[in-house]
CSV table of C-alpha atoms in Angstrom, one decimal:
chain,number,residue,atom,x,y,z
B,1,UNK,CA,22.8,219.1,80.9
B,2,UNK,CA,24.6,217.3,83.9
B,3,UNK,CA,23.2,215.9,87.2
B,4,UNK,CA,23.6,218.9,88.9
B,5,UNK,CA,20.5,220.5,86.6
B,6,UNK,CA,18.6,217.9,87.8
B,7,UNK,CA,16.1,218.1,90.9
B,8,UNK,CA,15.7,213.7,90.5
B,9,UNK,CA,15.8,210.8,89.1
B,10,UNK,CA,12.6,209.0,87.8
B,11,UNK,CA,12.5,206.0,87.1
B,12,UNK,CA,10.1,202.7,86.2
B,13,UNK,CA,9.7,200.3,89.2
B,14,UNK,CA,6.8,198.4,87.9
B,15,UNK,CA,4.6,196.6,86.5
B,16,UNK,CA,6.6,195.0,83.5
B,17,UNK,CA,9.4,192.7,82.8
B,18,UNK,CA,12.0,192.5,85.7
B,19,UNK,CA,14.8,191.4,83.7
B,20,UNK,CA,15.2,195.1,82.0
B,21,UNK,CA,13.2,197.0,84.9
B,22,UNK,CA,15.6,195.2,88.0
B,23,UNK,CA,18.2,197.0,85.8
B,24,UNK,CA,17.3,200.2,85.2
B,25,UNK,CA,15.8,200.6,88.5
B,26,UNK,CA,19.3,199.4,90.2
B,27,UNK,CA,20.9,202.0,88.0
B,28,UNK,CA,18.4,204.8,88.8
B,29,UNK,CA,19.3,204.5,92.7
B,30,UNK,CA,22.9,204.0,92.3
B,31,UNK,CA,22.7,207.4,90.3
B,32,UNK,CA,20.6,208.7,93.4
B,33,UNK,CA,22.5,207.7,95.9
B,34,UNK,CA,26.1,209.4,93.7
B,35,UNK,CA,24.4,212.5,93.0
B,36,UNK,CA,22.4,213.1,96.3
B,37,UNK,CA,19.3,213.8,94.4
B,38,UNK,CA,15.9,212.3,95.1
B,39,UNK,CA,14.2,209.2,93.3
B,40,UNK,CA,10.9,208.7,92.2
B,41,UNK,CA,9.8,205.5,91.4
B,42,UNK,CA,7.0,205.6,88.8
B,43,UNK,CA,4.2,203.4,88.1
B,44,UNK,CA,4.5,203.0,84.3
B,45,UNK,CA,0.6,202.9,84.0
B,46,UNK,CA,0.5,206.2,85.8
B,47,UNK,CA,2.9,207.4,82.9
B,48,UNK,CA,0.6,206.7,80.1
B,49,UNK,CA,-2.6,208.1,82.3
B,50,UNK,CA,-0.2,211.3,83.3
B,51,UNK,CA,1.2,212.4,79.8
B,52,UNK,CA,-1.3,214.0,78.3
B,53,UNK,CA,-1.0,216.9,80.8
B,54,UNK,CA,2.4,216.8,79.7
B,55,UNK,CA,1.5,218.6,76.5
B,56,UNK,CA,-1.7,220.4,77.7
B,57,UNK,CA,-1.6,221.3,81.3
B,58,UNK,CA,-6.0,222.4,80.6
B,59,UNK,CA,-6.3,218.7,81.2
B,60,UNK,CA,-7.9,218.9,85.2
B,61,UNK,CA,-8.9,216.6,87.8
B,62,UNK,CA,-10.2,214.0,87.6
B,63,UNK,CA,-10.4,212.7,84.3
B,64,UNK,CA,-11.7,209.0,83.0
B,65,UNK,CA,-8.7,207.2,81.3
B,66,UNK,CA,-9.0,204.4,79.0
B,67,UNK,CA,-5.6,202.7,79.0
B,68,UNK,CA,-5.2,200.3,76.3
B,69,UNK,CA,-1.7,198.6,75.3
B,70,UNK,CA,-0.5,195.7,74.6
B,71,UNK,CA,-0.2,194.5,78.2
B,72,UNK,CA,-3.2,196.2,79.6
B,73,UNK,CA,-7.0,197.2,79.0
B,74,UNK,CA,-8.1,199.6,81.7
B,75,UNK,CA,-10.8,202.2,82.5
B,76,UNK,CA,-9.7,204.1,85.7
B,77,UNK,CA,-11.1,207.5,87.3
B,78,UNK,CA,-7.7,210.1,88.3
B,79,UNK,CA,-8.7,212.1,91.0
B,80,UNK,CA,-5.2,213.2,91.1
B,81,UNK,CA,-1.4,212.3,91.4
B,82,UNK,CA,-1.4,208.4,93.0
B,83,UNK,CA,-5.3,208.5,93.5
B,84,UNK,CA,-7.2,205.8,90.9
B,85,UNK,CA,-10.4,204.4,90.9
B,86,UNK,CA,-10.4,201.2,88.6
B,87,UNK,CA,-13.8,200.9,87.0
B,88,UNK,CA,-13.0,198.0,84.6
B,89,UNK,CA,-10.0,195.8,83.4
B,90,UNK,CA,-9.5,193.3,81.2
B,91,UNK,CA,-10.2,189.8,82.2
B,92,UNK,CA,-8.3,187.9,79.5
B,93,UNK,CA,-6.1,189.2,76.7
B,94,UNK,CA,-5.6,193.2,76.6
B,95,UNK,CA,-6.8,194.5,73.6
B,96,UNK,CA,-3.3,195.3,72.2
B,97,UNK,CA,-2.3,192.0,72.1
B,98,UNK,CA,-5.5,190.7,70.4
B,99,UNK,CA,-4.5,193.5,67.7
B,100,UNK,CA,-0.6,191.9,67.3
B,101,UNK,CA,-2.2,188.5,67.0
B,102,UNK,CA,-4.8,188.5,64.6
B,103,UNK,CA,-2.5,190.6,62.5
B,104,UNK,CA,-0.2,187.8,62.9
B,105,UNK,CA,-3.1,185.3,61.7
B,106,UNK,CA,-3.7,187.7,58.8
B,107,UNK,CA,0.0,187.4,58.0
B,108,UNK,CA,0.2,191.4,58.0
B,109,UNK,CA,2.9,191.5,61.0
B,110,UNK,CA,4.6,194.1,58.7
B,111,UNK,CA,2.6,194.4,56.2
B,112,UNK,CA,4.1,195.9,53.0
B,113,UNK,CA,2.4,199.1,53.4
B,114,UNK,CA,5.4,202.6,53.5
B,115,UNK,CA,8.5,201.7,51.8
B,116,UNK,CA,9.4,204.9,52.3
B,117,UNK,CA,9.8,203.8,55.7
B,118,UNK,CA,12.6,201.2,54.9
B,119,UNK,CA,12.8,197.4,54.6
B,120,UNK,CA,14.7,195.2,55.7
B,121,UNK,CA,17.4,192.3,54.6
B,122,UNK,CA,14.1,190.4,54.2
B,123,UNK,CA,11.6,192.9,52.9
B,124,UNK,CA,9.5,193.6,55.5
B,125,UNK,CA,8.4,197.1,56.0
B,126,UNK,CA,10.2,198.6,59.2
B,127,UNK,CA,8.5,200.3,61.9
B,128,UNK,CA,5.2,199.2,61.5
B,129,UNK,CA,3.6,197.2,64.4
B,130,UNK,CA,1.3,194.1,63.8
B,131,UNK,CA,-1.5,196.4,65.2
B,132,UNK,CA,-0.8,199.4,63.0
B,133,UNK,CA,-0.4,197.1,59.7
B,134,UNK,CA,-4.1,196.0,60.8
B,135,UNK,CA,-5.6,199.1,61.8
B,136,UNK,CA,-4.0,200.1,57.9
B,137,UNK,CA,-5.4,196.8,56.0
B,138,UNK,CA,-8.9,197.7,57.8
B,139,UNK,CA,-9.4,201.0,56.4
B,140,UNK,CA,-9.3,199.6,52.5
B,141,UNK,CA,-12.1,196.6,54.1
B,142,UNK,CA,-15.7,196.1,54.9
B,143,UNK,CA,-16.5,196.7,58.9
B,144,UNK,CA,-19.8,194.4,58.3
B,145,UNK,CA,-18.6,191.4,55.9
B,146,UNK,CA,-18.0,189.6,59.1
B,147,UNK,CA,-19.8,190.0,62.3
B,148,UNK,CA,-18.4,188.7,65.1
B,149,UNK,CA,-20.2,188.9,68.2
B,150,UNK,CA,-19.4,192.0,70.8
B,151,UNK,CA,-17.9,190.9,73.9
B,152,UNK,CA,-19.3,190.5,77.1
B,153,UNK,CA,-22.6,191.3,76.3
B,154,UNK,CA,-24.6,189.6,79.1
B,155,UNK,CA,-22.0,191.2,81.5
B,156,UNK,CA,-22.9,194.6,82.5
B,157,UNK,CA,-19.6,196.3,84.2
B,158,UNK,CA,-16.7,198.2,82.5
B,159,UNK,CA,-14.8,195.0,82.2
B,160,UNK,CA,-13.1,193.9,78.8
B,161,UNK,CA,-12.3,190.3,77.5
B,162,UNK,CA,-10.9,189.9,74.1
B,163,UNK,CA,-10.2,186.1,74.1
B,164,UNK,CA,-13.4,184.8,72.4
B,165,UNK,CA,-13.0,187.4,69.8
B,166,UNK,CA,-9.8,187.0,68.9
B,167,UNK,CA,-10.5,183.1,68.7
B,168,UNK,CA,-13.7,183.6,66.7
B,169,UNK,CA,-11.6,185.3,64.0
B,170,UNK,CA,-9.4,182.6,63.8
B,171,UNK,CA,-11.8,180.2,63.5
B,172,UNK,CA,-13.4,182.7,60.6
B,173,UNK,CA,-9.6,183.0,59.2
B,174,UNK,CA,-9.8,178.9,59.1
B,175,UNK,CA,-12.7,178.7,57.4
B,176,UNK,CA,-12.1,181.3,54.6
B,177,UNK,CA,-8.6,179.3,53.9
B,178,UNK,CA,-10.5,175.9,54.3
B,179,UNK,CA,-13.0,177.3,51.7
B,180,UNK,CA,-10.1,178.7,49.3
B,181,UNK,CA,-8.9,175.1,48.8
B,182,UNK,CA,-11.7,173.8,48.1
B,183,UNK,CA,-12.7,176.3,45.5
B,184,UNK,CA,-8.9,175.3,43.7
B,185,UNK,CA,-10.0,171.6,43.4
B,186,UNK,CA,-12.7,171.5,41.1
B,187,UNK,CA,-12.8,167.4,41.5
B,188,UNK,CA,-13.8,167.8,45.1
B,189,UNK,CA,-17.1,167.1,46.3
B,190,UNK,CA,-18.4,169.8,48.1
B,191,UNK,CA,-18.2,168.7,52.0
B,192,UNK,CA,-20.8,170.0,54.6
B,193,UNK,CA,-19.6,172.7,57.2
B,194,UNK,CA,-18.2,171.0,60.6
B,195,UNK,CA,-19.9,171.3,63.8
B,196,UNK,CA,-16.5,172.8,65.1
B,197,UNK,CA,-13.8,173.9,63.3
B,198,UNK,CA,-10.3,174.3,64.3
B,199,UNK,CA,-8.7,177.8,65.4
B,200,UNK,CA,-5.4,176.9,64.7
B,201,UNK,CA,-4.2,179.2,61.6
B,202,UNK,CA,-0.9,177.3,61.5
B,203,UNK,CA,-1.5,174.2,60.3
B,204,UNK,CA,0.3,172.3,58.2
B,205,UNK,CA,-2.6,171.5,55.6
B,206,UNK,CA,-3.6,175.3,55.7
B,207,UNK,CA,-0.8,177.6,56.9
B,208,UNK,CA,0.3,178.0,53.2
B,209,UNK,CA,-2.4,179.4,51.8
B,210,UNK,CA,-3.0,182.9,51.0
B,211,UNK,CA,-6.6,185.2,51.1
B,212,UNK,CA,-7.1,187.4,48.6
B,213,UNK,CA,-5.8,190.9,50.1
B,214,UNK,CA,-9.8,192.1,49.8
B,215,UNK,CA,-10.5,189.2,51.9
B,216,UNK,CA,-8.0,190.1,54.1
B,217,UNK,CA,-9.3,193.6,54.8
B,218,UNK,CA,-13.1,192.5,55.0
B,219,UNK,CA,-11.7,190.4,58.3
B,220,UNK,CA,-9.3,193.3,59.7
B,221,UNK,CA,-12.7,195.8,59.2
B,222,UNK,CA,-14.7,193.2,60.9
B,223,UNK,CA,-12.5,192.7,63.9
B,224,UNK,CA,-11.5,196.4,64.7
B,225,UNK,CA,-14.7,197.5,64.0
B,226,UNK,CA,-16.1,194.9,67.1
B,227,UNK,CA,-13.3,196.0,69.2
B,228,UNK,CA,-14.2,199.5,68.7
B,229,UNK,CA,-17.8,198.7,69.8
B,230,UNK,CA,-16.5,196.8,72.7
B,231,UNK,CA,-14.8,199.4,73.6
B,232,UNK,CA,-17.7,201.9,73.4
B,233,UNK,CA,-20.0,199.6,75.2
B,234,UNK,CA,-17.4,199.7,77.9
B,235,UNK,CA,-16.3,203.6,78.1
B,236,UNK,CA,-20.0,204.5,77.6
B,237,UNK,CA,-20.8,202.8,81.0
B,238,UNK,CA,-18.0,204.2,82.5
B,239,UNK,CA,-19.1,207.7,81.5
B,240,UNK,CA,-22.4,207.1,82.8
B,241,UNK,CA,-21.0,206.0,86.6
B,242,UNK,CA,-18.3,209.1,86.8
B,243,UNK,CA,-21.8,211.3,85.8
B,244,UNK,CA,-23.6,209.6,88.7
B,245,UNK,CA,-20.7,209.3,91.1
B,246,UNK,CA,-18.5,212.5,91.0
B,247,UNK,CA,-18.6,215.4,92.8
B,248,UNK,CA,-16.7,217.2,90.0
B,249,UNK,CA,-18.0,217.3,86.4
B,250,UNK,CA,-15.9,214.6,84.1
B,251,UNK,CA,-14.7,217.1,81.5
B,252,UNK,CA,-11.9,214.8,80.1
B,253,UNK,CA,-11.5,211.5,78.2
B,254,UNK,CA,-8.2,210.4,78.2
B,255,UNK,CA,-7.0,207.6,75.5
B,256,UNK,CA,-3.6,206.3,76.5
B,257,UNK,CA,-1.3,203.6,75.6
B,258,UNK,CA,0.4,201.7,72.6
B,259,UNK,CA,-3.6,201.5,70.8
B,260,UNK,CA,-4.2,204.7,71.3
B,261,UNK,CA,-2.2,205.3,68.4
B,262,UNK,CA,-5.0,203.9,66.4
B,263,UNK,CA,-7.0,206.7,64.4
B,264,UNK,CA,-10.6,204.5,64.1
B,265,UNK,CA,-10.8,203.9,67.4
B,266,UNK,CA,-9.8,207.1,68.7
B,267,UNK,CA,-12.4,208.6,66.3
B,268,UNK,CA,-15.1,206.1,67.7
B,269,UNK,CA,-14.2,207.3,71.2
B,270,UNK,CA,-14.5,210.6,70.4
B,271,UNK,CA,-17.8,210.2,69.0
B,272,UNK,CA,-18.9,208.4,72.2
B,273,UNK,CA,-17.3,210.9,74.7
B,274,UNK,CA,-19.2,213.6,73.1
B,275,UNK,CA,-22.6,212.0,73.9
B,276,UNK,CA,-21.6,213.2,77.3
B,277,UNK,CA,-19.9,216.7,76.6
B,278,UNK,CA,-16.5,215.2,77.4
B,279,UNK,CA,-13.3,215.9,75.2
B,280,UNK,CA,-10.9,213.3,74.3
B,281,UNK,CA,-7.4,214.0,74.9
B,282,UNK,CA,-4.6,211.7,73.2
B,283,UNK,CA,-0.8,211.6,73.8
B,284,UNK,CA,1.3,212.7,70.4
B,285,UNK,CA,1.9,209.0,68.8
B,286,UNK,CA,5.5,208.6,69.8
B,287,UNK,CA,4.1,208.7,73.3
B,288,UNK,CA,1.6,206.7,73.3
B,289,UNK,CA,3.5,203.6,73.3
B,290,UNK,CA,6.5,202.7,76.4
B,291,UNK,CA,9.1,206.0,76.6
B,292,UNK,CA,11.1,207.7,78.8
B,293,UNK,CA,9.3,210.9,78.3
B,294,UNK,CA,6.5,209.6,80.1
B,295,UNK,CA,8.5,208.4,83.1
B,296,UNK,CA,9.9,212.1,83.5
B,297,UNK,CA,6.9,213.5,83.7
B,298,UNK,CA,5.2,211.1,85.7
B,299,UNK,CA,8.4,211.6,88.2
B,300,UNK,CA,8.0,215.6,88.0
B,301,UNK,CA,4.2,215.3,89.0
B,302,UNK,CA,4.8,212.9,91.8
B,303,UNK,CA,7.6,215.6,93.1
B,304,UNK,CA,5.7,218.5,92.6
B,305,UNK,CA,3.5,216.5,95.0
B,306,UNK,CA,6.5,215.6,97.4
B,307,UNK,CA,5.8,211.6,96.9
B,308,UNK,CA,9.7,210.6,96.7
B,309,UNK,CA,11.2,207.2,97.3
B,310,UNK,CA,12.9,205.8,99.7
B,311,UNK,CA,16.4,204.5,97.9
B,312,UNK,CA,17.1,202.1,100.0
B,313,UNK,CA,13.3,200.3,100.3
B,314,UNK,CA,12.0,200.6,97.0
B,315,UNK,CA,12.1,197.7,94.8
B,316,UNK,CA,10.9,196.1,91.5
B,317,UNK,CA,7.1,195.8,92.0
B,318,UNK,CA,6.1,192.6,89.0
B,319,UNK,CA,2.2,193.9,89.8
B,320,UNK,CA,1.3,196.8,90.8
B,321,UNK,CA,-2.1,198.7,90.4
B,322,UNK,CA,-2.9,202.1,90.2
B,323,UNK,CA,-6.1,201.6,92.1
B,324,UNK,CA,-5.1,200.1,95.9
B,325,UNK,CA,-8.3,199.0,97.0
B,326,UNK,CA,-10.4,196.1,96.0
B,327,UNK,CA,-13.9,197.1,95.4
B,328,UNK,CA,-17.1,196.3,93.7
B,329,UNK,CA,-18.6,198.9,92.2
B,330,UNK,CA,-21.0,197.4,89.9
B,331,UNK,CA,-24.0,195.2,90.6
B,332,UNK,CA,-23.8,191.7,89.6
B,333,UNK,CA,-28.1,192.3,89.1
B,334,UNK,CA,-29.1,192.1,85.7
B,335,UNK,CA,-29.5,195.7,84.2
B,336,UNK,CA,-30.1,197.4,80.7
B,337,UNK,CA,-26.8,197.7,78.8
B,338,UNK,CA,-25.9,201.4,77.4
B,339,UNK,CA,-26.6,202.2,73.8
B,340,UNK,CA,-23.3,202.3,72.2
B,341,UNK,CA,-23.2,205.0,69.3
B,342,UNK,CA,-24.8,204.4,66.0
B,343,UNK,CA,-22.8,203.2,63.0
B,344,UNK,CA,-21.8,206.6,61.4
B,345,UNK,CA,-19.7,207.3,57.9
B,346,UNK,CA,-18.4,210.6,58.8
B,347,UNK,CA,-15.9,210.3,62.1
B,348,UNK,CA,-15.2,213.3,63.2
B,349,UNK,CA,-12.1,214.6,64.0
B,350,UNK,CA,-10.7,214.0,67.6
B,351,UNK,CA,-9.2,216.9,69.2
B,352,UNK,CA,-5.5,216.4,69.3
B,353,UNK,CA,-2.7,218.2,71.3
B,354,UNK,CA,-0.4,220.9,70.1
B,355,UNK,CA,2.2,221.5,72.9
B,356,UNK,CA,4.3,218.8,71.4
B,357,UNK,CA,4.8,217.9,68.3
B,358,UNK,CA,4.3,213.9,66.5
């Protein structure tokens, strides 16, 4: 393939990090501007929301999409190509990053979990995210040995926050290791529980002890399974406004994003979106998380539409959402939460994509 097969150049203009975005969006136009071919610059939210329809062009407008990654936590209505409505976004930590850092606190960054997948010079599996090495651990741990509180509770909108959780499993990650030490010295006399407890799993008098691995997994459980049923809470709502609100039936769920690799809570969607005769649609796993593929496709929808870029104008946008107007579109009136779906052993399986192959 050379330029001349192409019909543009797509590229990511924002929101991200400018020091490799600047970059790659100076290259993009310089390639434009060589080439005489057009340039589309792409929102790279509106990548993970578009490429689903990548692999199964039965996805229609408009479609709910729950966009969780390590950077963001969204629920957003597409009506179409550049048309969002934002119904909720996270007001603290996305929940990706709560998923790196408590895997961190776990000390299961890498876990030890495929050695088939390689090591390296210092024996830590390769290719396994913080997140996924939790997600993993979970599965072998009890979902109710621990329970934290579901966030947001008294809040009822589509918002997210995953702050206080992530803090209160520190603090639980604390006092299990606090706990552990004092089991080893058998001269010690036991010593009430403190009022507050610190949250900082680093400390010197602590950061050396290690949980039993069944310990370990009981926590993971705990915490993805109160994610998940944050998570519910919120996308449950959300369903319930686009089946009061749209013109057009909501046939589509879409789960997009670096989490949306994770199995338990796309099964716990699923489950949820069902409730409401929606399907959930996933990207393959090696597009979930930030590729190129996306981009492209993003930048063949928006041309298909005619929305092209001006070379010379566009520029490196640090913020930029998907949904341009501000709006409140939930009451700040007390009302009666949604019922998030019942604890269930059996998941069932979501439905998954075959135009492209994992």
């Amino acid at each position: 393939m050379d330029f001349k097969d192409l019909s543009a150049i797509a590229v990511t203009a924002g929101p991200g990090m400018s020091s490799c975005l600047s970059v790659g969006l100076d290259k993009a136009k310089d390639l434009a501007r060589r080439h005489n071919l057009p340039l589309v610059a792409v929102n790279h939210l509106e990548g993970h929301a578009l490429v689903p329809r990548l692999a199964d062009s039965n996805i229609k407008f408009p479609f709910l999409t729950l966009l969780v990654s390590g950077g963001h936590t969204q629920l957003l209505v597409c009506h179409g190509i550049d048309d969002y409505v934002l119904l909720g976004s996270t007001r603290d930590d996305a929940v990706g990053e709560a998923f790196d850092k408590v895997a961190r606190a776990l000390g299961i960054e890498f876990g030890d979990m495929e050695p088939s997948q390689g090591r390296d010079n210092k024996g830590n599996t390769m290719g396994v995210s913080g997140g996924e090495a939790l997600e993993r651990l979970a599965s072998q741990g009890r979902h109710s040995a621990y329970p934290f509180s579901i966030p947001m509770g008294h809040i009822h909108n589509c918002d997210f926050s995953f702050s206080g959780l992530k803090t209160a499993v520190h603090r639980k990650i604390v006092e299990l290791k606090h706990a552990h030490l004092q089991a080893l010295d058998t001269t010690a006399e036991p010593s009430p529980p403190k009022k507050t407890q610190s949250t900082d799993v680093y400390a010197p008098e602590i950061a050396h002890v290690q949980l039993d691995r069944a310990v370990l997994a009981d926590v993971a459980a705990s915490f993805q399974y109160t994610v998940a049923r944050h998570l519910e809470v919120r996308t449950t709502r959300a369903l319930e406004w686009c089946r009061a609100n749209l013109h057009s039936p909501l046939r589509t769920l879409v789960i997009s994003g670096g989490v949306a690799r994770n199995m338990y809570l796309r099964n716990r969607l699923s489950n949820c979106a069902r409730n409401f005769g929606v399907t959930v649609q996933c990207p393959p796993p090696r597009l979930c998380t930030d590729n190129g593929v996306m981009i492209a496709w993003a930048g063949v929808e928006r041309l298909a539409m005619g929305l092209v870029s001006d070379i010379e104008t566009t520029t490196y946008h640090p913020v930029w959402p998907l949904d341009k107007q501000k709006r409140s579109l939930f009451t700040s009136r007390p009302v009666a939460s949604p019922v998030a779906p019942p604890i269930v052993d059996h998941l069932f399986p979501v439905h998954l994509e075959s135009g492209i192959k994992s």
